[in-house]
CSV table of C-alpha atoms in Angstrom, one decimal:
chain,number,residue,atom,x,y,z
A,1,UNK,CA,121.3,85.8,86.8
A,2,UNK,CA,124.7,84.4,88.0
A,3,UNK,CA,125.1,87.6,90.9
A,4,UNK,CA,121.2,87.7,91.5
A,5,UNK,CA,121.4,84.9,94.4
A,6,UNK,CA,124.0,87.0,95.7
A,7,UNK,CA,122.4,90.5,96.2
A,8,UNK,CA,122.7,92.1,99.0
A,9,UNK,CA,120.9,95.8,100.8
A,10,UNK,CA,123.4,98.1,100.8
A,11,UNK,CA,122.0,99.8,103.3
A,12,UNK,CA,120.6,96.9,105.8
A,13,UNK,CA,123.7,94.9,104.8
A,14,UNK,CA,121.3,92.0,104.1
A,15,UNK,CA,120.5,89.2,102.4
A,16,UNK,CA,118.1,90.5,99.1
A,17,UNK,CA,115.9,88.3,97.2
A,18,UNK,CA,115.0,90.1,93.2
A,19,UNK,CA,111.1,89.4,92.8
A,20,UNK,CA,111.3,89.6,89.4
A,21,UNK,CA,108.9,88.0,86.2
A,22,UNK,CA,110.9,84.9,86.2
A,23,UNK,CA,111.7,84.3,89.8
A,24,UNK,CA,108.2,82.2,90.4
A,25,UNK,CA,107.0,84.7,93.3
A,26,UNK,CA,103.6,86.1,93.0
A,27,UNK,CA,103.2,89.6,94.3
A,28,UNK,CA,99.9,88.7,95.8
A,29,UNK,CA,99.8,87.4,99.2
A,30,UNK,CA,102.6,88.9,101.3
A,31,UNK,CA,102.7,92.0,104.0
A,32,UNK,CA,106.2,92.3,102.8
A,33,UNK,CA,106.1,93.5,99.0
A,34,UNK,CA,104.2,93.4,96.6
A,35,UNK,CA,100.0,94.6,96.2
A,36,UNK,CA,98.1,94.5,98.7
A,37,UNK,CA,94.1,95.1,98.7
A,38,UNK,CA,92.0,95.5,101.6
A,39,UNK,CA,88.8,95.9,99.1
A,40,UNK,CA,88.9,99.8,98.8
A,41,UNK,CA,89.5,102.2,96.2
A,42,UNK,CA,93.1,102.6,97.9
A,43,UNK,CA,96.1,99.8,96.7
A,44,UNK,CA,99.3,99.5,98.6
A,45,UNK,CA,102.1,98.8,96.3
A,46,UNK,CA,105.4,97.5,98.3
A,47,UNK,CA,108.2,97.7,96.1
A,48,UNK,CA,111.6,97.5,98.7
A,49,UNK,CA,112.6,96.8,102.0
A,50,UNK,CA,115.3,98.4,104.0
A,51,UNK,CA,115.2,102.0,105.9
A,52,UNK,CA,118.0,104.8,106.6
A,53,UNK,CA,116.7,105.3,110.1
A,54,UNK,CA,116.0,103.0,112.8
A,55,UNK,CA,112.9,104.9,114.6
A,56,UNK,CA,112.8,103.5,118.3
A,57,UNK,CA,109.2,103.2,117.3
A,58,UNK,CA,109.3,101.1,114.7
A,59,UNK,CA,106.1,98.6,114.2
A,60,UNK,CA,108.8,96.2,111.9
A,61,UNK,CA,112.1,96.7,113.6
A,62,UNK,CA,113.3,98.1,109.9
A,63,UNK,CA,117.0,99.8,109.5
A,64,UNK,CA,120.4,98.5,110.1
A,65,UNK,CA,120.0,98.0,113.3
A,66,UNK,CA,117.2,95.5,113.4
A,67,UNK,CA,117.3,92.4,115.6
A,68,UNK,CA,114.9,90.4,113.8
A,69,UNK,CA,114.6,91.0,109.8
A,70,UNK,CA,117.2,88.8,107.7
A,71,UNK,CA,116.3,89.3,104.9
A,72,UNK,CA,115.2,92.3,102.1
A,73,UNK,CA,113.2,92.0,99.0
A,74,UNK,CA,113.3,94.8,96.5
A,75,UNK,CA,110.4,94.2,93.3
A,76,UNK,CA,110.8,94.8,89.4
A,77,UNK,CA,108.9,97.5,88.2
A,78,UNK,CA,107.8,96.4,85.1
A,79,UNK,CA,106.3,93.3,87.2
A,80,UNK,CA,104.8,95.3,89.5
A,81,UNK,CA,103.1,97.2,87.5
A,82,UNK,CA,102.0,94.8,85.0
A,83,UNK,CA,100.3,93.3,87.9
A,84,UNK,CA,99.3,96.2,89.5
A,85,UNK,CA,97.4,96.7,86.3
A,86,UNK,CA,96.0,93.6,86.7
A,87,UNK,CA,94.5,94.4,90.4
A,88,UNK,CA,93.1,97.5,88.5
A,89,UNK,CA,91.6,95.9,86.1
A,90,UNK,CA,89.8,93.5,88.2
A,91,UNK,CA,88.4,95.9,90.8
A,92,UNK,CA,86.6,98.1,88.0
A,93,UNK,CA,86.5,101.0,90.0
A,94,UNK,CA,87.2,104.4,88.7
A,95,UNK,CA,89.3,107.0,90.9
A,96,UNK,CA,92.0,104.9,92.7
A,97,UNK,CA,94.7,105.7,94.6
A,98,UNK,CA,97.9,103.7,94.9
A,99,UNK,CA,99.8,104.7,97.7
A,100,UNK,CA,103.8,103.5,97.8
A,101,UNK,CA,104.4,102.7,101.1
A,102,UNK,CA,106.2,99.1,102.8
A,103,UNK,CA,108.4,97.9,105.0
A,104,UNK,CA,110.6,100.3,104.1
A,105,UNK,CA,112.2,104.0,103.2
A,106,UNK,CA,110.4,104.3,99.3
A,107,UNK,CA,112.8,106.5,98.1
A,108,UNK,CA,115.8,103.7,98.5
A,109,UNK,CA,113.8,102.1,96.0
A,110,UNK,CA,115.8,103.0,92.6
A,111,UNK,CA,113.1,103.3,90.0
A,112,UNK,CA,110.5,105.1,91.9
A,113,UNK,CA,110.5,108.2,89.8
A,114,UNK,CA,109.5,105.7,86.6
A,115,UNK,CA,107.7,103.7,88.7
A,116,UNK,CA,105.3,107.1,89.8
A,117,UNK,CA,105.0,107.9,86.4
A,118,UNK,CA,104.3,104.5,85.0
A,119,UNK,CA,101.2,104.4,88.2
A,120,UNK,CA,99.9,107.7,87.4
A,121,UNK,CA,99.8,106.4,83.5
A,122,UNK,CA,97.1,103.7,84.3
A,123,UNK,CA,93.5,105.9,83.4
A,124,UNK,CA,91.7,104.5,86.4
A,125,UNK,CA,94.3,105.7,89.4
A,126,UNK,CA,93.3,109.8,90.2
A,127,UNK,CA,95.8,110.0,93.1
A,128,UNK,CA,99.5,108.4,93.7
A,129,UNK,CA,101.2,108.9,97.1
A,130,UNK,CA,103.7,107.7,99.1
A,131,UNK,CA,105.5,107.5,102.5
A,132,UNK,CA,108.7,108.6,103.4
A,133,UNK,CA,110.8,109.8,106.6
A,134,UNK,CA,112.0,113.3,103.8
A,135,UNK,CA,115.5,112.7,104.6
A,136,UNK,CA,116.1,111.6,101.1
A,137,UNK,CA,114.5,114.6,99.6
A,138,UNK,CA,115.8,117.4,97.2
A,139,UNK,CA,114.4,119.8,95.3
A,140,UNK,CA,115.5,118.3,92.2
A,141,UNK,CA,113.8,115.0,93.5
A,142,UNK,CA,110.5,116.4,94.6
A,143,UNK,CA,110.2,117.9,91.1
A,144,UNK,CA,111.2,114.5,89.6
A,145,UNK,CA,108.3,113.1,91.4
A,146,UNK,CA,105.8,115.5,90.8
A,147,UNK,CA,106.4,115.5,87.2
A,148,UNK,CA,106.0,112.2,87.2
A,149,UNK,CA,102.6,112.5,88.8
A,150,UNK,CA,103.2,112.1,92.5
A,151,UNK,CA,100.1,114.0,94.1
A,152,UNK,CA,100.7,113.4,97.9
A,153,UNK,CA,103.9,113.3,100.1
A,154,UNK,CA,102.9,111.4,103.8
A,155,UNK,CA,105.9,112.8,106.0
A,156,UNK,CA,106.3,110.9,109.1
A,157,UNK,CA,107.8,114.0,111.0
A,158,UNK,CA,107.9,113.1,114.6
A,159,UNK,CA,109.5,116.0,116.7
A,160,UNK,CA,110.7,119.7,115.7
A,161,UNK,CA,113.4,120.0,118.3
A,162,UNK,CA,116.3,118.4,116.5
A,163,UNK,CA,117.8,116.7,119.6
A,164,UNK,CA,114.5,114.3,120.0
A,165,UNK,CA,114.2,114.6,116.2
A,166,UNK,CA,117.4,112.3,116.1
A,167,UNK,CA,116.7,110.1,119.5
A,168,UNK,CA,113.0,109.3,117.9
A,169,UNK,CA,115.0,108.6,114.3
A,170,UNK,CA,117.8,106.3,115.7
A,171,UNK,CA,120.5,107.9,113.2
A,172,UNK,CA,121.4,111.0,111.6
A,173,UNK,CA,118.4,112.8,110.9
A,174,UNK,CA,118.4,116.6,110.0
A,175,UNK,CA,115.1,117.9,110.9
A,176,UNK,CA,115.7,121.5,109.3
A,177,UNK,CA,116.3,119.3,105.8
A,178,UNK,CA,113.0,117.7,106.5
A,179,UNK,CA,111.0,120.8,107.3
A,180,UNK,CA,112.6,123.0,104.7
A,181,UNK,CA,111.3,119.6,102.0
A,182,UNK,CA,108.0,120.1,103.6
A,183,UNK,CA,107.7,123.8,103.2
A,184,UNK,CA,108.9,123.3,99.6
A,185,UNK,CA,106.3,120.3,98.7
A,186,UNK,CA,103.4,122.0,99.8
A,187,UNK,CA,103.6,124.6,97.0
A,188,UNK,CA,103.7,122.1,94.5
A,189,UNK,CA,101.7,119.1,95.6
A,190,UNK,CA,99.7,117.7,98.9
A,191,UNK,CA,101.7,117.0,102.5
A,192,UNK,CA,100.5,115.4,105.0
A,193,UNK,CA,102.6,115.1,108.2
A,194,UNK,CA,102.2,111.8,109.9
A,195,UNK,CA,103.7,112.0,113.5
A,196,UNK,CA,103.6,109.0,115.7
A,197,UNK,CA,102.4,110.1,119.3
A,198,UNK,CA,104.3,107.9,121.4
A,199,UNK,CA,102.9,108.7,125.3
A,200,UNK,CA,106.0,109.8,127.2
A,201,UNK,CA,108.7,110.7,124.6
A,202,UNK,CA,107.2,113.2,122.3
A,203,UNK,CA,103.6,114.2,123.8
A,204,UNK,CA,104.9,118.5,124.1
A,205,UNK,CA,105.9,118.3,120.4
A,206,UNK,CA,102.5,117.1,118.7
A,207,UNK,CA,100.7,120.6,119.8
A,208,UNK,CA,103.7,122.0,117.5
A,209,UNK,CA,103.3,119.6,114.4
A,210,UNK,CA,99.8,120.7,114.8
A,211,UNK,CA,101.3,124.5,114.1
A,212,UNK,CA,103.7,123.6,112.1
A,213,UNK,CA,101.1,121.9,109.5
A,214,UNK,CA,99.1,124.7,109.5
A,215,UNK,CA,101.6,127.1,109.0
A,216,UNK,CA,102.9,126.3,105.8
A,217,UNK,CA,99.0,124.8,105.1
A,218,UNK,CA,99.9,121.0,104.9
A,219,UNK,CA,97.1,118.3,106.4
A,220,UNK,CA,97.8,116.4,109.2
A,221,UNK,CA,97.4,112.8,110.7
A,222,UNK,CA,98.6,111.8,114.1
A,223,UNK,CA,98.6,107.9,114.5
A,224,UNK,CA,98.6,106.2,117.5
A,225,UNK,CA,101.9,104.3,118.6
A,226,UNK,CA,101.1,100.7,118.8
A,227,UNK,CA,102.9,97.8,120.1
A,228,UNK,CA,103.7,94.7,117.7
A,229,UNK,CA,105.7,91.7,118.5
A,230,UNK,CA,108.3,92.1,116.4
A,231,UNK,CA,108.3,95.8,116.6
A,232,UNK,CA,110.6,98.1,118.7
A,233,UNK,CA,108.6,99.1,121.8
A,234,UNK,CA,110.1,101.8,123.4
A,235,UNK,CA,106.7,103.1,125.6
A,236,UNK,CA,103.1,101.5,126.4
A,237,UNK,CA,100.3,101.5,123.8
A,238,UNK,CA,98.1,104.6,124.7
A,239,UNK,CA,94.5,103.8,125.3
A,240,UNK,CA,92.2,104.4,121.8
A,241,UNK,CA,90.2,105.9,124.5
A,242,UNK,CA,92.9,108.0,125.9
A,243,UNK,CA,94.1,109.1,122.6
A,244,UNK,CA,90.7,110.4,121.0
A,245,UNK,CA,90.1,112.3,124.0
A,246,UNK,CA,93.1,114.0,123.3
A,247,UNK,CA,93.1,114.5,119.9
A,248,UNK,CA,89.5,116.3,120.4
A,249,UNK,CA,91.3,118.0,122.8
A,250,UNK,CA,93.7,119.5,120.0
A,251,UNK,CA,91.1,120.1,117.5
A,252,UNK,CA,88.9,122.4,120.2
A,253,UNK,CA,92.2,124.1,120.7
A,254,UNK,CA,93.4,125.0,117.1
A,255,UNK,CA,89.9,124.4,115.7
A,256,UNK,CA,91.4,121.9,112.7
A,257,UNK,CA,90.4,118.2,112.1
A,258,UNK,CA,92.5,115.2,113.1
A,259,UNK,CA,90.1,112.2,113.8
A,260,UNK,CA,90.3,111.5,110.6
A,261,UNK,CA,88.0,108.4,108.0
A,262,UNK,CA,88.0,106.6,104.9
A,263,UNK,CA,85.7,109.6,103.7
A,264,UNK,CA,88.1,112.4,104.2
A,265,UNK,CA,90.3,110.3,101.5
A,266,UNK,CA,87.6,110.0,99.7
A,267,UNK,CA,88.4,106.1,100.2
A,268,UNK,CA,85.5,104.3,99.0
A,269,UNK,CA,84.5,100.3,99.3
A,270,UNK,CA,85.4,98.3,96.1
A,271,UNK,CA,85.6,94.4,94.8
A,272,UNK,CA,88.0,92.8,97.1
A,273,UNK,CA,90.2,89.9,95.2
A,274,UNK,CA,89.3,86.6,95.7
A,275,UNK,CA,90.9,84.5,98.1
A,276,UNK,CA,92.1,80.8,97.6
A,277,UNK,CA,92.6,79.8,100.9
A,278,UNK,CA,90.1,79.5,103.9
A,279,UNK,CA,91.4,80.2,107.6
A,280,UNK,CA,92.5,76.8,109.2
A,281,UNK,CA,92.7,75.0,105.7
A,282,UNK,CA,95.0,72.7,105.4
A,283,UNK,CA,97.3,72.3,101.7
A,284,UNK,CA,100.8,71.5,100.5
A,285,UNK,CA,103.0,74.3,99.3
A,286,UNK,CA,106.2,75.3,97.4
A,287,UNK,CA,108.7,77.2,99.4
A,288,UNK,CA,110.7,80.2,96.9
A,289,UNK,CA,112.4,81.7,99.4
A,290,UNK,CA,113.7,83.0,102.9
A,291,UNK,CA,111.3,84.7,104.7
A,292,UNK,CA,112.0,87.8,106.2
A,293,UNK,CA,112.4,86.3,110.5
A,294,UNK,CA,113.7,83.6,111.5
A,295,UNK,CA,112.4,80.2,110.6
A,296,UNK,CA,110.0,81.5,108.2
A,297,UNK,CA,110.1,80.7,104.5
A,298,UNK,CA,107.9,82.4,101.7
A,299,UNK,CA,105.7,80.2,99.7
A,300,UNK,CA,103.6,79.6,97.0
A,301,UNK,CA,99.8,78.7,96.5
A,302,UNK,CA,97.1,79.3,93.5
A,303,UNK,CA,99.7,82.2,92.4
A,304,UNK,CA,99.2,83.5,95.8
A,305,UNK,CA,102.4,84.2,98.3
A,306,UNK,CA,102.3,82.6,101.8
A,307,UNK,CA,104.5,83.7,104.9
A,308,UNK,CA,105.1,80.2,106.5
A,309,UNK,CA,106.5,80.2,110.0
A,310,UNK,CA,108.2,77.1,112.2
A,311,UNK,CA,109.6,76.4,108.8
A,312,UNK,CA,113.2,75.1,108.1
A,313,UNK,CA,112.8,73.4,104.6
A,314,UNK,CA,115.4,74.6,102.0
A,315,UNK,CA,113.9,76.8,98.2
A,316,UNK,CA,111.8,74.2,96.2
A,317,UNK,CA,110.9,71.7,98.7
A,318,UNK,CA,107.7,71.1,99.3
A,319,UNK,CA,105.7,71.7,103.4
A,320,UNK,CA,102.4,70.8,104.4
A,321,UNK,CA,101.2,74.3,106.1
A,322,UNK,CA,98.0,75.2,108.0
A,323,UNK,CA,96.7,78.8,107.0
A,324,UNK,CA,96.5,81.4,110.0
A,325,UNK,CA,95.0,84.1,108.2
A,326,UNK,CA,93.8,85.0,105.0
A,327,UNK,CA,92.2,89.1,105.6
A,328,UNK,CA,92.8,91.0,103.0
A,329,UNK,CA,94.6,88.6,100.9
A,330,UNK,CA,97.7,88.2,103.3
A,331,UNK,CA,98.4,85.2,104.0
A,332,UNK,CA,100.3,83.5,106.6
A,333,UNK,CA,100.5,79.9,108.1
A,334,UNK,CA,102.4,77.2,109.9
A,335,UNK,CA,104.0,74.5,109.1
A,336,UNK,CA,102.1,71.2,110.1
């Protein structure tokens, strides 16, 4: 308790708030940890922050080099998954999948071999997966995980030539490691490789990820590079028009599917948690602690979490907020 409020990311080098079962934080409410439920059969679980690479695509400007996060939280597993349990309970809906995913690297997150085993324990969740860049992996990990009931590895590979590899990465980044993880996952449990197709910087090596998933027989799923306001942006936003046409393009030519739905995830509609807060309400609430930009604090409302921008106040002073948005139970507002 006496070191807590001085925890820092060892590898951001930032400021690290411990969202524990004491600290008063709900794990309900926030983009940045946490659960969060867009009403399907598919929960995000967010248990870190912090990244070993600092892609130039970034959507959250994540890594040691970032401009505009200050601050990292990392989540106790025990509390997350006693109240991931909760979630479960609630949504009474057999055949969920829990995918690990964040603002972050996963596999920085300590306890995430205990953490896959304690998820794939609960009787309703069929499917646990999670994202990661693959530098991290090993052998002796990937079994780890597995064992522990790990069913699908989403490997954001972006480029096979190892020179763009590292430029796309923004650090070291071994490429061979990554593919050779790949190659050795897909044996044991599902791969999917998720390249970002960012128009002018790596549009000649998404024919080859193509071949590349189909040789060793992983799935694929090219996403769109999109531009965010406090993302890196290092190219336009290709047109969803524009980008369809190509991907149709690429499944004529090697005759697999990549427009990919909810369906082929078998991602089905489910109870969606209630929400306490209606848009452009306005109500009083508690701050807990730094939020992740500047002048933003994280708050507390109904045992939900609130992002609260133009917000100075110090932890446990009370600001009168106006809600911004409320979809899917993340909510954000402003300080009146």
């Amino acid at each position: 308790q006496k070191h807590i409020p001085g925890l820092k990311n060892k590898i951001t080098g930032r400021k690290t708030v411990y969202v524990h079962q004491n600290s008063g934080i709900p794990l309900i409410g926030s983009n940045y940890f946490g659960i969060v439920d867009r009403g399907t059969s598919l929960i995000e679980i967010k248990p870190v922050n912090g990244c070993n690479l600092n892609c130039i695509y970034c959507s959250v400007d994540e890594g040691r080099e970032s401009k505009t996060r200050l601050v990292d939280f990392v989540v106790e597993k025990d509390y997350l998954v006693a109240e991931l349990r909760k979630v479960v309970d609630f949504k009474c809906a057999d055949s969920l999948e829990i995918h690990i995913a964040g603002q972050s690297e996963p596999l920085l997150y300590d306890d995430v071999v205990p953490l896959v085993k304690e998820i794939s324990q609960i009787r309703e969740v069929k499917v646990v997966s999670m994202d990661t860049n693959g530098t991290l992996l090993t052998k002796k990990l990937v079994d780890k995980l597995i064992k522990a009931g790990l069913t699908r590895f989403h490997m954001s590979i972006n480029s096979l030539d190892p020179e763009l590899a590292t430029k796309i990465a923004g650090a070291q980044y071994n490429i061979s490691h990554v593919k050779k993880m790949a190659e050795y996952i897909v044996k044991k449990a599902e791969v999917i490789i998720t390249p970002i197709w960012i128009e002018g910087v790596n549009d000649k090596e998404i024919p080859k990820l193509v071949e590349f998933a189909d040789k060793i027989k992983a799935d694929i799923g090219i996403q769109n590079f999109l531009r965010y306001k406090h993302g890196r942006n290092p190219a336009k936003q290709m047109e969803w028009s524009g980008f369809y046409d190509k991907l149709k393009a690429l499944e004529k030519r090697f005759n697999v599917k990549l427009i990919k739905s909810e369906e082929d995830f078998n991602i089905i509609k489910t109870k969606e948690l209630p929400k306490p807060l209606k848009k452009d309400e306005s109500v009083k609430v508690k701050i807990v602690a730094e939020g992740r930009l500047r002048d933003e604090k994280i708050a507390v409302y109904d045992n939900k979490v609130i992002s609260v921008f133009n917000c100075s106040e110090a932890v446990n002073e009370t600001v009168k907020v106006r809600i911004l948005r409320t979809k899917h139970n993340i909510f954000v507002g402003k300080k009146e």
